[in-house]
PDB file of C-alpha atoms in Angstrom:
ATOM      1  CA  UNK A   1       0.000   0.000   0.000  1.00  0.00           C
ATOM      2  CA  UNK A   2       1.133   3.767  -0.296  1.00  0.00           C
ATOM      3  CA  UNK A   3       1.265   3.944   3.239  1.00  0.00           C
ATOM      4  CA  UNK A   4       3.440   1.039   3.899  1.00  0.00           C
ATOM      5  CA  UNK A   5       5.844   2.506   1.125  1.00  0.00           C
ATOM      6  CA  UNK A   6       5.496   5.843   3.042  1.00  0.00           C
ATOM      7  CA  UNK A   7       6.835   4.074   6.074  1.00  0.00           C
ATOM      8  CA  UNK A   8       9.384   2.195   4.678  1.00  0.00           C
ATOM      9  CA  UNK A   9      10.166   5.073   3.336  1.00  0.00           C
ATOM     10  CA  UNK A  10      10.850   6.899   6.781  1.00  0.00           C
ATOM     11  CA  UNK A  11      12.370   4.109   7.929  1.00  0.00           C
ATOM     12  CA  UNK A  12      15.245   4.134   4.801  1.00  0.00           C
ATOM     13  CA  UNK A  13      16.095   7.386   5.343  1.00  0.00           C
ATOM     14  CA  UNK A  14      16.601   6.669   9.536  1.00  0.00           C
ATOM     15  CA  UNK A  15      18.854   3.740   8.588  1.00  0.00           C
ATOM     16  CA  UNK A  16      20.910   5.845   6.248  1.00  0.00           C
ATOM     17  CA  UNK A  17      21.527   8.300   8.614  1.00  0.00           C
ATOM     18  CA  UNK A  18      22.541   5.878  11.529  1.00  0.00           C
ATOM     19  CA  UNK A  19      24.464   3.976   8.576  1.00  0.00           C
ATOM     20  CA  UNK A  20      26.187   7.214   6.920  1.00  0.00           C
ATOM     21  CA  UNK A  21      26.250   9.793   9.818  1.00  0.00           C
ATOM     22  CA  UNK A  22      26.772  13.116   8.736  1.00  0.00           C
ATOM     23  CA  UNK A  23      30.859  14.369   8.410  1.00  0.00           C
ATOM     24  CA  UNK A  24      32.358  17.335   9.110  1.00  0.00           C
ATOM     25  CA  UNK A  25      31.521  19.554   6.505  1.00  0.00           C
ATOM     26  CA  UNK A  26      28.469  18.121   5.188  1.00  0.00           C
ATOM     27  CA  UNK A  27      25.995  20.730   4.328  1.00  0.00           C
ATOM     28  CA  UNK A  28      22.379  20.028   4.219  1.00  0.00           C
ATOM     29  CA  UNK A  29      21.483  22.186   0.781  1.00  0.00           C
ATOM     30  CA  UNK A  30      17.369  21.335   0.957  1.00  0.00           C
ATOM     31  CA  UNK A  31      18.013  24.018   3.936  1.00  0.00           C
ATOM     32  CA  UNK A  32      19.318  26.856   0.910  1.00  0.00           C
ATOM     33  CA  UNK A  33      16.740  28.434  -1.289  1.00  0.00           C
ATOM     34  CA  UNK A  34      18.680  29.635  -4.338  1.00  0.00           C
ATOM     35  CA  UNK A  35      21.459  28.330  -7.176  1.00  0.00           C
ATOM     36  CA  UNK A  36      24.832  27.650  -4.709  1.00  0.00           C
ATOM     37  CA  UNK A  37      26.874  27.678  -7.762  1.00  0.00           C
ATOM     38  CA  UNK A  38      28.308  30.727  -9.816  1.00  0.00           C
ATOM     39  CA  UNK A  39      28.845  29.061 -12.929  1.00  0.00           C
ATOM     40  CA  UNK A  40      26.280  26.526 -13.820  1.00  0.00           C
ATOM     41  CA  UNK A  41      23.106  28.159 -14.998  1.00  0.00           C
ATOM     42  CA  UNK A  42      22.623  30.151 -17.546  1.00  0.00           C
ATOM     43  CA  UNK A  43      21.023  33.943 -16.032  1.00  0.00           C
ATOM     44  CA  UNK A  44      18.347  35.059 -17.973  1.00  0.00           C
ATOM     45  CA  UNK A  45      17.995  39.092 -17.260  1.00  0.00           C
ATOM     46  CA  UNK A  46      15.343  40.311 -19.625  1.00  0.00           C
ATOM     47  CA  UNK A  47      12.041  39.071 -20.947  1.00  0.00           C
ATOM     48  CA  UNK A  48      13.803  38.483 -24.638  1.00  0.00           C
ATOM     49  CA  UNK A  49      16.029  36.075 -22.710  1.00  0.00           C
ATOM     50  CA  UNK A  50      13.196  34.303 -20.745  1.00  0.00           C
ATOM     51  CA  UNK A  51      11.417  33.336 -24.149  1.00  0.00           C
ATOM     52  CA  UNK A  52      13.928  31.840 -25.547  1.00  0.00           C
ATOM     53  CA  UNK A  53      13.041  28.651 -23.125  1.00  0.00           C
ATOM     54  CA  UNK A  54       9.530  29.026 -24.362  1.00  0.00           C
ATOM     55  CA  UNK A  55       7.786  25.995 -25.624  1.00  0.00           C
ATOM     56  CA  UNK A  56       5.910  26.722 -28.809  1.00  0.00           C
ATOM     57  CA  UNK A  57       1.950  26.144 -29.040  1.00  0.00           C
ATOM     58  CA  UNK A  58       2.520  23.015 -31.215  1.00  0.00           C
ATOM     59  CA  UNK A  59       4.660  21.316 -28.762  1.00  0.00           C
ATOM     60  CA  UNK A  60       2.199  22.470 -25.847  1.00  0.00           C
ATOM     61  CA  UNK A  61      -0.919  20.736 -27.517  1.00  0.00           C
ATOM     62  CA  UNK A  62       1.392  17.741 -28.120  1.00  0.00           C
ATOM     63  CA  UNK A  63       1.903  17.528 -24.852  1.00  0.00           C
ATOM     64  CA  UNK A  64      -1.851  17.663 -23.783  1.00  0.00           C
ATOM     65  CA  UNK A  65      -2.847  15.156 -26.173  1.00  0.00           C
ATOM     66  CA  UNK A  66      -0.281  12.491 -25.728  1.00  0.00           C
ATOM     67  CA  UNK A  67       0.939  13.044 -22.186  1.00  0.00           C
ATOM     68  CA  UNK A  68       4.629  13.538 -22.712  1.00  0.00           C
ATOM     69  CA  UNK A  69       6.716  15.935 -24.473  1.00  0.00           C
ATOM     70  CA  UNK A  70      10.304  14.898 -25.576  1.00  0.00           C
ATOM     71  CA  UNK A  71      13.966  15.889 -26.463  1.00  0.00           C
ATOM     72  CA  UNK A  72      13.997  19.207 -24.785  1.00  0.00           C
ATOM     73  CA  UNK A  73      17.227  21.134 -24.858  1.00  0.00           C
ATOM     74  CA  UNK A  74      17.921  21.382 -21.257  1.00  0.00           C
ATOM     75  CA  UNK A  75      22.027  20.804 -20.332  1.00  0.00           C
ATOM     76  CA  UNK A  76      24.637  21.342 -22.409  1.00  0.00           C
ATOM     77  CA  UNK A  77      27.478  18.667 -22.656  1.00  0.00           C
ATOM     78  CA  UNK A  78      29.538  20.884 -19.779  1.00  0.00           C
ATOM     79  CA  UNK A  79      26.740  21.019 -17.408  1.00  0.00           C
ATOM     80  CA  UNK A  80      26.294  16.693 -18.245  1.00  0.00           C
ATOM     81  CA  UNK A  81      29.480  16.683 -16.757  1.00  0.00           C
ATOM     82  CA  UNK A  82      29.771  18.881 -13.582  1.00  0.00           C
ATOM     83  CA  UNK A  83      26.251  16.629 -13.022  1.00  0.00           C
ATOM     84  CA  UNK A  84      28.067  13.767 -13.865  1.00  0.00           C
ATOM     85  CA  UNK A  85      30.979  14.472 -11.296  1.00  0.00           C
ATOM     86  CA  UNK A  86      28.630  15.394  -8.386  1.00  0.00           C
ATOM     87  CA  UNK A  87      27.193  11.340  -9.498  1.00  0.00           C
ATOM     88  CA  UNK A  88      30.133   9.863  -8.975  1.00  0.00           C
ATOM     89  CA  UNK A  89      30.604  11.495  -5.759  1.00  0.00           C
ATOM     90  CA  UNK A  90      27.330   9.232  -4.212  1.00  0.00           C
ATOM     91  CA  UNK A  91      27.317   6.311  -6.444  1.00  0.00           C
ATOM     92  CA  UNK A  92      29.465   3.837  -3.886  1.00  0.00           C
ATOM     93  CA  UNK A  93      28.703   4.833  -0.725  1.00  0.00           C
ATOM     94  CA  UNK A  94      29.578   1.149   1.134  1.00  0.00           C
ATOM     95  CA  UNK A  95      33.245   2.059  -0.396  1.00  0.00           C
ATOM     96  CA  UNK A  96      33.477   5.821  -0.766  1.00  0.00           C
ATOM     97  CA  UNK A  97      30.408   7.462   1.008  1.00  0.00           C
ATOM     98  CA  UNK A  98      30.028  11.266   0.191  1.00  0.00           C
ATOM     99  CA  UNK A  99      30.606  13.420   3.732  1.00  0.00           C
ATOM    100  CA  UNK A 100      26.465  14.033   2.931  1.00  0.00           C
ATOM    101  CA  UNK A 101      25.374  10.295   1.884  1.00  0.00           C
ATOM    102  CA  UNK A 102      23.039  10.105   4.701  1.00  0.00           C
ATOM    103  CA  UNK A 103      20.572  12.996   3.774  1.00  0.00           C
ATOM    104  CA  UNK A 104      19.019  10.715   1.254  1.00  0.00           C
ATOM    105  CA  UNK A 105      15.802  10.244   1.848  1.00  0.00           C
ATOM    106  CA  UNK A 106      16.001   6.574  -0.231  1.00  0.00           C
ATOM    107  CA  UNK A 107      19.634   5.022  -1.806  1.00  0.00           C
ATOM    108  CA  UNK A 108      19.484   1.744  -3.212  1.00  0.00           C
ATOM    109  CA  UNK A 109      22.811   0.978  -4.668  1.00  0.00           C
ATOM    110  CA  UNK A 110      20.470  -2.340  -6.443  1.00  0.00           C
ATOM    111  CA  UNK A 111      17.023  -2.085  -5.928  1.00  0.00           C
ATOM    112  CA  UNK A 112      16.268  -5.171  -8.107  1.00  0.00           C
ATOM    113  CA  UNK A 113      18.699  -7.125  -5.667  1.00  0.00           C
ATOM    114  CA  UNK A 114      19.744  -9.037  -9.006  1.00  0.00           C
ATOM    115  CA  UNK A 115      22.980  -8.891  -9.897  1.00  0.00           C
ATOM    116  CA  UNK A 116      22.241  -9.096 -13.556  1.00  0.00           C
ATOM    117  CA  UNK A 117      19.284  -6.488 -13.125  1.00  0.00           C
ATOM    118  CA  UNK A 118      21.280  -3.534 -11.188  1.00  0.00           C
ATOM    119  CA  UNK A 119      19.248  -0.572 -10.927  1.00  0.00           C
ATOM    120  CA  UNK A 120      20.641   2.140  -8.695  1.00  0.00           C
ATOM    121  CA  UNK A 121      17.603   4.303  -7.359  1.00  0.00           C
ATOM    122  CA  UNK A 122      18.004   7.246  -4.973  1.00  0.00           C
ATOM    123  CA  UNK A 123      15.820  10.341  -4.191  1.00  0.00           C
ATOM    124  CA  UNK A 124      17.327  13.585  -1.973  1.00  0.00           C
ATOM    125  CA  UNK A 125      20.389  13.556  -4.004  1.00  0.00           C
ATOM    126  CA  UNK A 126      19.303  17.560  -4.150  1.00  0.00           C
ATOM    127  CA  UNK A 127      20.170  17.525  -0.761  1.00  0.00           C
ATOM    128  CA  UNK A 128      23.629  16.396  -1.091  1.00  0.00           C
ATOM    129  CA  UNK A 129      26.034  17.615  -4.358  1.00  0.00           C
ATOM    130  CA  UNK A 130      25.429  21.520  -5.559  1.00  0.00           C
ATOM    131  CA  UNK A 131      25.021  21.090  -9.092  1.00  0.00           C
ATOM    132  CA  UNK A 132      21.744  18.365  -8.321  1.00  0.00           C
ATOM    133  CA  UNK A 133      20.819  21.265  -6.023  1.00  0.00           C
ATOM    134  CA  UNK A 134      21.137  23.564  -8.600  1.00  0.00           C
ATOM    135  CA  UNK A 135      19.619  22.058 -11.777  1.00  0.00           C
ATOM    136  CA  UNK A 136      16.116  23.253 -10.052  1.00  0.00           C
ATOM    137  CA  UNK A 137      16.407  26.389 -11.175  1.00  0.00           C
ATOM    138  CA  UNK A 138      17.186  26.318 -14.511  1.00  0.00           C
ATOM    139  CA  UNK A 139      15.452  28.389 -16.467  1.00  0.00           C
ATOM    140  CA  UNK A 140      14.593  25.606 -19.093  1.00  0.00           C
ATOM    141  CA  UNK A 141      13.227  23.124 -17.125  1.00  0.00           C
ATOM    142  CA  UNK A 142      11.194  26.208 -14.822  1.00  0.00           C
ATOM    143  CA  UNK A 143       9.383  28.028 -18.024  1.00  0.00           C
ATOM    144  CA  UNK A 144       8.533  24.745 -19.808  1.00  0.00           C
ATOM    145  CA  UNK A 145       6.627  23.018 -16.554  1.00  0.00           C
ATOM    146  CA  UNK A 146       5.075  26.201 -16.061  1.00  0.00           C
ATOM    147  CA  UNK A 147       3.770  26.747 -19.570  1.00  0.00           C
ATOM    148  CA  UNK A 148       2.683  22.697 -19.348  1.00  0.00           C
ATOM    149  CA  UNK A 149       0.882  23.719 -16.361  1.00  0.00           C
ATOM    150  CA  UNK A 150      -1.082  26.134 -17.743  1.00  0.00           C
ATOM    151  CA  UNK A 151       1.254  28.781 -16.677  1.00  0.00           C
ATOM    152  CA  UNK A 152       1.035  28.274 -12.843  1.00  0.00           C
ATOM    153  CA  UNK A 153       4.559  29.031 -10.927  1.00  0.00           C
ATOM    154  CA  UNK A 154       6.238  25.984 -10.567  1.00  0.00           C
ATOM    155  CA  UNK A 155       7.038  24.026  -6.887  1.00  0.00           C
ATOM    156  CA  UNK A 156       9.329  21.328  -6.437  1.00  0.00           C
ATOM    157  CA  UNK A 157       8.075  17.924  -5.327  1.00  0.00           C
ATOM    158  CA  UNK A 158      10.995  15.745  -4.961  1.00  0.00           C
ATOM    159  CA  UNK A 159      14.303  14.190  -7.090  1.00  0.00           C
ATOM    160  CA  UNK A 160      15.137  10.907  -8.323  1.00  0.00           C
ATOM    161  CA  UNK A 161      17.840   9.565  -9.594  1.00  0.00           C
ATOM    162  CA  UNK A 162      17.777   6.104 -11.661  1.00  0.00           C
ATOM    163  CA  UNK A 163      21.387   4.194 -13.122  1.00  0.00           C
ATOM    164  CA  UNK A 164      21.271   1.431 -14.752  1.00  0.00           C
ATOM    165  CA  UNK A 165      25.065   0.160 -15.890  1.00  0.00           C
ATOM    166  CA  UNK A 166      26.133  -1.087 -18.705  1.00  0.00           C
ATOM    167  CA  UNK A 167      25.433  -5.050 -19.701  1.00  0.00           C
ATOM    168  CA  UNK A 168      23.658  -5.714 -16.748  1.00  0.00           C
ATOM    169  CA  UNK A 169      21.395  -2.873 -16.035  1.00  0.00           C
ATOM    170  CA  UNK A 170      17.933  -3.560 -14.884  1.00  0.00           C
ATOM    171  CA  UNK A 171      14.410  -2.377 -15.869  1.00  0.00           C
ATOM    172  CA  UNK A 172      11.596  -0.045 -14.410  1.00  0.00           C
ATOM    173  CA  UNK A 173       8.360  -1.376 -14.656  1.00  0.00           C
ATOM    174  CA  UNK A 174       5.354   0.502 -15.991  1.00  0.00           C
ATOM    175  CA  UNK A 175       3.956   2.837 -13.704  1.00  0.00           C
ATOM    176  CA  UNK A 176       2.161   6.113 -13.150  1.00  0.00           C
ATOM    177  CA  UNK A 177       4.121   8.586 -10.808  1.00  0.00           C
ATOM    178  CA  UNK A 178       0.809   9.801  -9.208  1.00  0.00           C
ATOM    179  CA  UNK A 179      -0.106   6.178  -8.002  1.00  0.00           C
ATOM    180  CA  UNK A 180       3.357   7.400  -5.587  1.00  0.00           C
ATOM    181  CA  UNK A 181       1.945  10.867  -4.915  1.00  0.00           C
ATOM    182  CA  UNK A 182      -1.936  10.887  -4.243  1.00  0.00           C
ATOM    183  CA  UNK A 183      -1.100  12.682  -0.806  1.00  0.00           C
ATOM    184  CA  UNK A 184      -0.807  15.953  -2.716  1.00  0.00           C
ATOM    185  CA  UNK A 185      -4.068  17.487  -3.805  1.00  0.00           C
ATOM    186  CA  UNK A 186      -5.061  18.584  -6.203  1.00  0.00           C
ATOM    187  CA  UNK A 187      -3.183  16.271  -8.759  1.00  0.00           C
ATOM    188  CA  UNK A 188      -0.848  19.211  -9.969  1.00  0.00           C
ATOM    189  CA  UNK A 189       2.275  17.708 -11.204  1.00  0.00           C
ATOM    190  CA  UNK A 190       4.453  16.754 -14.045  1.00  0.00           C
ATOM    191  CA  UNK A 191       7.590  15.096 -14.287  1.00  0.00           C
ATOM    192  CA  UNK A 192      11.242  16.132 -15.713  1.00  0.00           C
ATOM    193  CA  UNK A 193      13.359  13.286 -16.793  1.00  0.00           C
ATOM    194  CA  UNK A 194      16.880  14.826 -17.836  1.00  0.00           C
ATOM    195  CA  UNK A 195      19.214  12.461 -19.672  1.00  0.00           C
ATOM    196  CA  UNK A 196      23.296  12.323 -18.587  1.00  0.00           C
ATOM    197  CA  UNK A 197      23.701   9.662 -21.293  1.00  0.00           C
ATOM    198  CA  UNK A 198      22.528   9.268 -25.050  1.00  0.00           C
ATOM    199  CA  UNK A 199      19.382   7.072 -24.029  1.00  0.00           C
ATOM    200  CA  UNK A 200      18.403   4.313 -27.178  1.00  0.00           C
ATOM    201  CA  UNK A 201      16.207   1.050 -27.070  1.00  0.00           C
ATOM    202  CA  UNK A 202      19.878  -0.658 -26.708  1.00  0.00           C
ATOM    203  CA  UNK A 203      20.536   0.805 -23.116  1.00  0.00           C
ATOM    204  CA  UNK A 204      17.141   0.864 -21.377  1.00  0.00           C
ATOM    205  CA  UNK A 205      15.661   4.457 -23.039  1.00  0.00           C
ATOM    206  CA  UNK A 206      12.308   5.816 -21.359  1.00  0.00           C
ATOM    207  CA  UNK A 207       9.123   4.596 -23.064  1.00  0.00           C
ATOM    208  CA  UNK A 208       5.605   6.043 -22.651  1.00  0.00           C
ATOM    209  CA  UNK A 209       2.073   4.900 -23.188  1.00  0.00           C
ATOM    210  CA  UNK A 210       0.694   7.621 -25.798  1.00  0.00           C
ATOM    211  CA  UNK A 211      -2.487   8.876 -24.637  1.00  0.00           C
ATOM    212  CA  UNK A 212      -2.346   7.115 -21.336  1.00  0.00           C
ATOM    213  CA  UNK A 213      -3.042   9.970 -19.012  1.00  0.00           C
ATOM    214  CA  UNK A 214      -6.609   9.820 -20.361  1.00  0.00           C
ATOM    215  CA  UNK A 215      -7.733   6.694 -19.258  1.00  0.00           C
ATOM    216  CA  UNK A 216      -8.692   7.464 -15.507  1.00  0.00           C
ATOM    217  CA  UNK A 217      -8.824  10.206 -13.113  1.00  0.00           C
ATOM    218  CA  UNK A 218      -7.733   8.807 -10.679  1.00  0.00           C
ATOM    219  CA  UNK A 219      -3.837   6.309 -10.679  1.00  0.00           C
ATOM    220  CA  UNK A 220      -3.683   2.849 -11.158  1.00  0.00           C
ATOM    221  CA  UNK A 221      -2.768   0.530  -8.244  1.00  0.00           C
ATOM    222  CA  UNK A 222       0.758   0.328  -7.671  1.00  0.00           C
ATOM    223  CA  UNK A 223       1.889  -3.341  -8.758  1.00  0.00           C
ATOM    224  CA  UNK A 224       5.438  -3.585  -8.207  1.00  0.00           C
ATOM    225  CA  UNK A 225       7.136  -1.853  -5.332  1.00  0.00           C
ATOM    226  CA  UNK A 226      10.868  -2.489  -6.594  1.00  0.00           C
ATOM    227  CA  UNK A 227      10.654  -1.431 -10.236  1.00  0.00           C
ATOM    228  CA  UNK A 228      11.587  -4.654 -11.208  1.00  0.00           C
ATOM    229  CA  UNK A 229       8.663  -6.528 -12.656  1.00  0.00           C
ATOM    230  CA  UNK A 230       7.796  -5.183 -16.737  1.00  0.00           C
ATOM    231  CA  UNK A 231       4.523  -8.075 -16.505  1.00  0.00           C
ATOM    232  CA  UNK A 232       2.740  -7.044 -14.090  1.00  0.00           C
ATOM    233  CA  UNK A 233       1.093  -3.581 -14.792  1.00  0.00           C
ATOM    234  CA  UNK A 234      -0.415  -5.156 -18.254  1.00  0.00           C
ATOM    235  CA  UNK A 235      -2.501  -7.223 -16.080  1.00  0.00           C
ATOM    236  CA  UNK A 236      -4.542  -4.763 -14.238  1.00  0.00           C
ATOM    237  CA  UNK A 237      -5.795  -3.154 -17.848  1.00  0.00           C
ATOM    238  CA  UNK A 238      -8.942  -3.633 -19.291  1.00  0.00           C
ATOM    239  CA  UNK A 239      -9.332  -4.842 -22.368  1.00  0.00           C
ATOM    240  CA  UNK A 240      -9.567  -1.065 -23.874  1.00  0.00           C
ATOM    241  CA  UNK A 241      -6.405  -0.166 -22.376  1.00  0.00           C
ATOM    242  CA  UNK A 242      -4.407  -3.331 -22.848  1.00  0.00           C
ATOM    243  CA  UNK A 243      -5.310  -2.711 -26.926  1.00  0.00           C
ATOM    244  CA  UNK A 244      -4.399   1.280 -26.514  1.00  0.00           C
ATOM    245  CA  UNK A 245      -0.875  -0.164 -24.497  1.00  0.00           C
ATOM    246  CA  UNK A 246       1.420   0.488 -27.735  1.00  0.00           C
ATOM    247  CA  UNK A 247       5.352   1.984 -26.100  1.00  0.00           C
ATOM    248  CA  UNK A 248       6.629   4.382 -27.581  1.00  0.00           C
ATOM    249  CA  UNK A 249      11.043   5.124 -27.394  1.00  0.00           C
ATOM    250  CA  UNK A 250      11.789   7.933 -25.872  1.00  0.00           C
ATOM    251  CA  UNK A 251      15.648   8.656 -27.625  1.00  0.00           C
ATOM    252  CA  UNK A 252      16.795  10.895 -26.007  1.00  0.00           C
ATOM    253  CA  UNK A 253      20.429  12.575 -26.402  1.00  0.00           C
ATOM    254  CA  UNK A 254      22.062  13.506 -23.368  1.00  0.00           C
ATOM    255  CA  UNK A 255      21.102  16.957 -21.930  1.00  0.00           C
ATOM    256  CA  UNK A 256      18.066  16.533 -23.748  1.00  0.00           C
ATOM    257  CA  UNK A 257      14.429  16.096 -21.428  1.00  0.00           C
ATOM    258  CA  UNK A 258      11.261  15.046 -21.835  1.00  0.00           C
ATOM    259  CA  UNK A 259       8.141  16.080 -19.493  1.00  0.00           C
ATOM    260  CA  UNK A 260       5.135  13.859 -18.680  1.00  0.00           C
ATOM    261  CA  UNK A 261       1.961  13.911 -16.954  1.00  0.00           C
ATOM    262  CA  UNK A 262       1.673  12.286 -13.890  1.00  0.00           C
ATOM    263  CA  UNK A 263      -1.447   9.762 -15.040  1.00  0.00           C
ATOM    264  CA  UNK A 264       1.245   9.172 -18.144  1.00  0.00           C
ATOM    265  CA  UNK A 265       1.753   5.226 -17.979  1.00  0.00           C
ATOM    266  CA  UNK A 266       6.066   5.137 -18.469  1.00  0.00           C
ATOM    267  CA  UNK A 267       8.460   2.708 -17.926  1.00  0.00           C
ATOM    268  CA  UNK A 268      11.786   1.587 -18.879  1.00  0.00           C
ATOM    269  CA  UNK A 269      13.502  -1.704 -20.296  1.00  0.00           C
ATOM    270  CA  UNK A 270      16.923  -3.708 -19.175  1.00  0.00           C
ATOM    271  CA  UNK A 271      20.127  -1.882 -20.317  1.00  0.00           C
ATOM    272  CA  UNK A 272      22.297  -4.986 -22.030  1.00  0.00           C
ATOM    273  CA  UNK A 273      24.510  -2.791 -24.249  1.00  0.00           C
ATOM    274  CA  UNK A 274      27.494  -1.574 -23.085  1.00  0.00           C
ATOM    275  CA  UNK A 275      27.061   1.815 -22.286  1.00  0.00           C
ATOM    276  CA  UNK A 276      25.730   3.410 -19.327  1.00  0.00           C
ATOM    277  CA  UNK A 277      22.023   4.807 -18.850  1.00  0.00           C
ATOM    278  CA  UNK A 278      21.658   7.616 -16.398  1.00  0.00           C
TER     279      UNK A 278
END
């Protein structure tokens, strides 16, 4: 049930804290409300500069009617790689633990707990590095969620962060982020997904559910608690949806996003290639 993950939940973060206690130095950054870096975002000053993040009325409507909206211009390749730095700092915390690892609120190094089907999933990461921290104000992911949103300012929810290595990355299973969220009323939310990586079929690329975010009001039970199971979602459709369940690929290059609606039915396949998918 939600509640049981909400608990489980609380009870993660507790154990990361008494399992990762905070070092000298380690700076809580949820507790700073503005960009802690000098050099990372681009600073739009005047209107003319706002509007050049503007989403165009053709991609809005495409939006609307299918749920998603894809390869977005958001990083470019320098800002992949401060982002990609600040990963590496948190990525193997039972060997090299960053000074901050235990203000995640979740860090699985392998959710799945398959070898073969490694799927690193963390949220609070925000917390912890500044460039994470920072990437919540840029400019291009702030005008395009407001514009989605019918032009409502735009709060943040919370992070996540999903890894899936190369060869023997693992999958996550079709879901609905609002099925996780249904605590926050009214349902007023949409999701970023920001690429580090080229994303392709080959390495375990986003796929969507056109049209999905029609189907119901109200979320879809949550089937699978650990990502890990691509089955079992298909089996709580009726017949209607199950014919209207076509994927779609989201490839994506890296730096590039794409924005969905939280009723938007998404999920993502194994990563066998050999490159990386974050």
């Amino acid at each position: 049930s939600l509640r049981h993950r909400q608990l489980v939940r609380m009870a993660s973060k507790q154990k990361l804290l008494d399992k990762y206690p905070l070092q000298p130095g380690a700076n809580d950054l949820s507790l700073v409300h503005h960009p802690v870096t000098s050099d990372f975002l681009p600073t739009p000053k005047t209107s003319s500069d706002w509007a050049k993040f503007k989403l165009s009325d053709e991609q809005i409507q495409f939006y609307h009617d299918n749920g998603y909206l894809t390869k977005i211009p958001v990083l470019t390749e320098a800002q992949v790689d401060k982002l990609k730095d600040d990963l590496a700092t948190i990525s193997n915390p039972d060997t090299n633990p960053h000074p901050a690892q235990g203000l995640f609120y979740e860090f699985w190094s392998n959710e799945s707990g398959d070898p073969t089907n490694v799927l690193l999933h963390a949220l609070g990461h925000w917390r912890v590095t500044p460039h994470f921290h920072d990437i919540l104000w840029h400019p291009a992911v702030l005008v395009a969620a407001s514009q989605l949103m019918d032009n409502k300012p735009v709060r943040f929810w919370h992070d996540q962060l999903f890894c899936k290595p190369p060869h023997y990355g693992g999958c996550v299973s079709w879901h609905q982020d609002y099925s996780y969220w249904t605590r926050t009323v009214p349902m007023a939310h949409l999701t970023v997904h920001i690429a580090l990586d080229d994303q392709m079929v080959e390495n375990g690329c986003l796929h969507y559910i056109p049209g999905s975010h029609k189907w119901t009001s109200k979320p879809l039970p949550i089937v699978d608690q650990h990502f890990g199971d691509m089955d079992a979602f298909p089996k709580i459709l009726t017949p209607e949806q199950r014919d209207q369940f076509r994927p779609a690929p989201m490839l994506l290059k890296k730096g590039e996003a794409a924005f969905h609606h939280p009723l938007t039915v998404h999920g993502s396949f194994a990563n066998k290639s050999e490159f990386p998918r974050r």
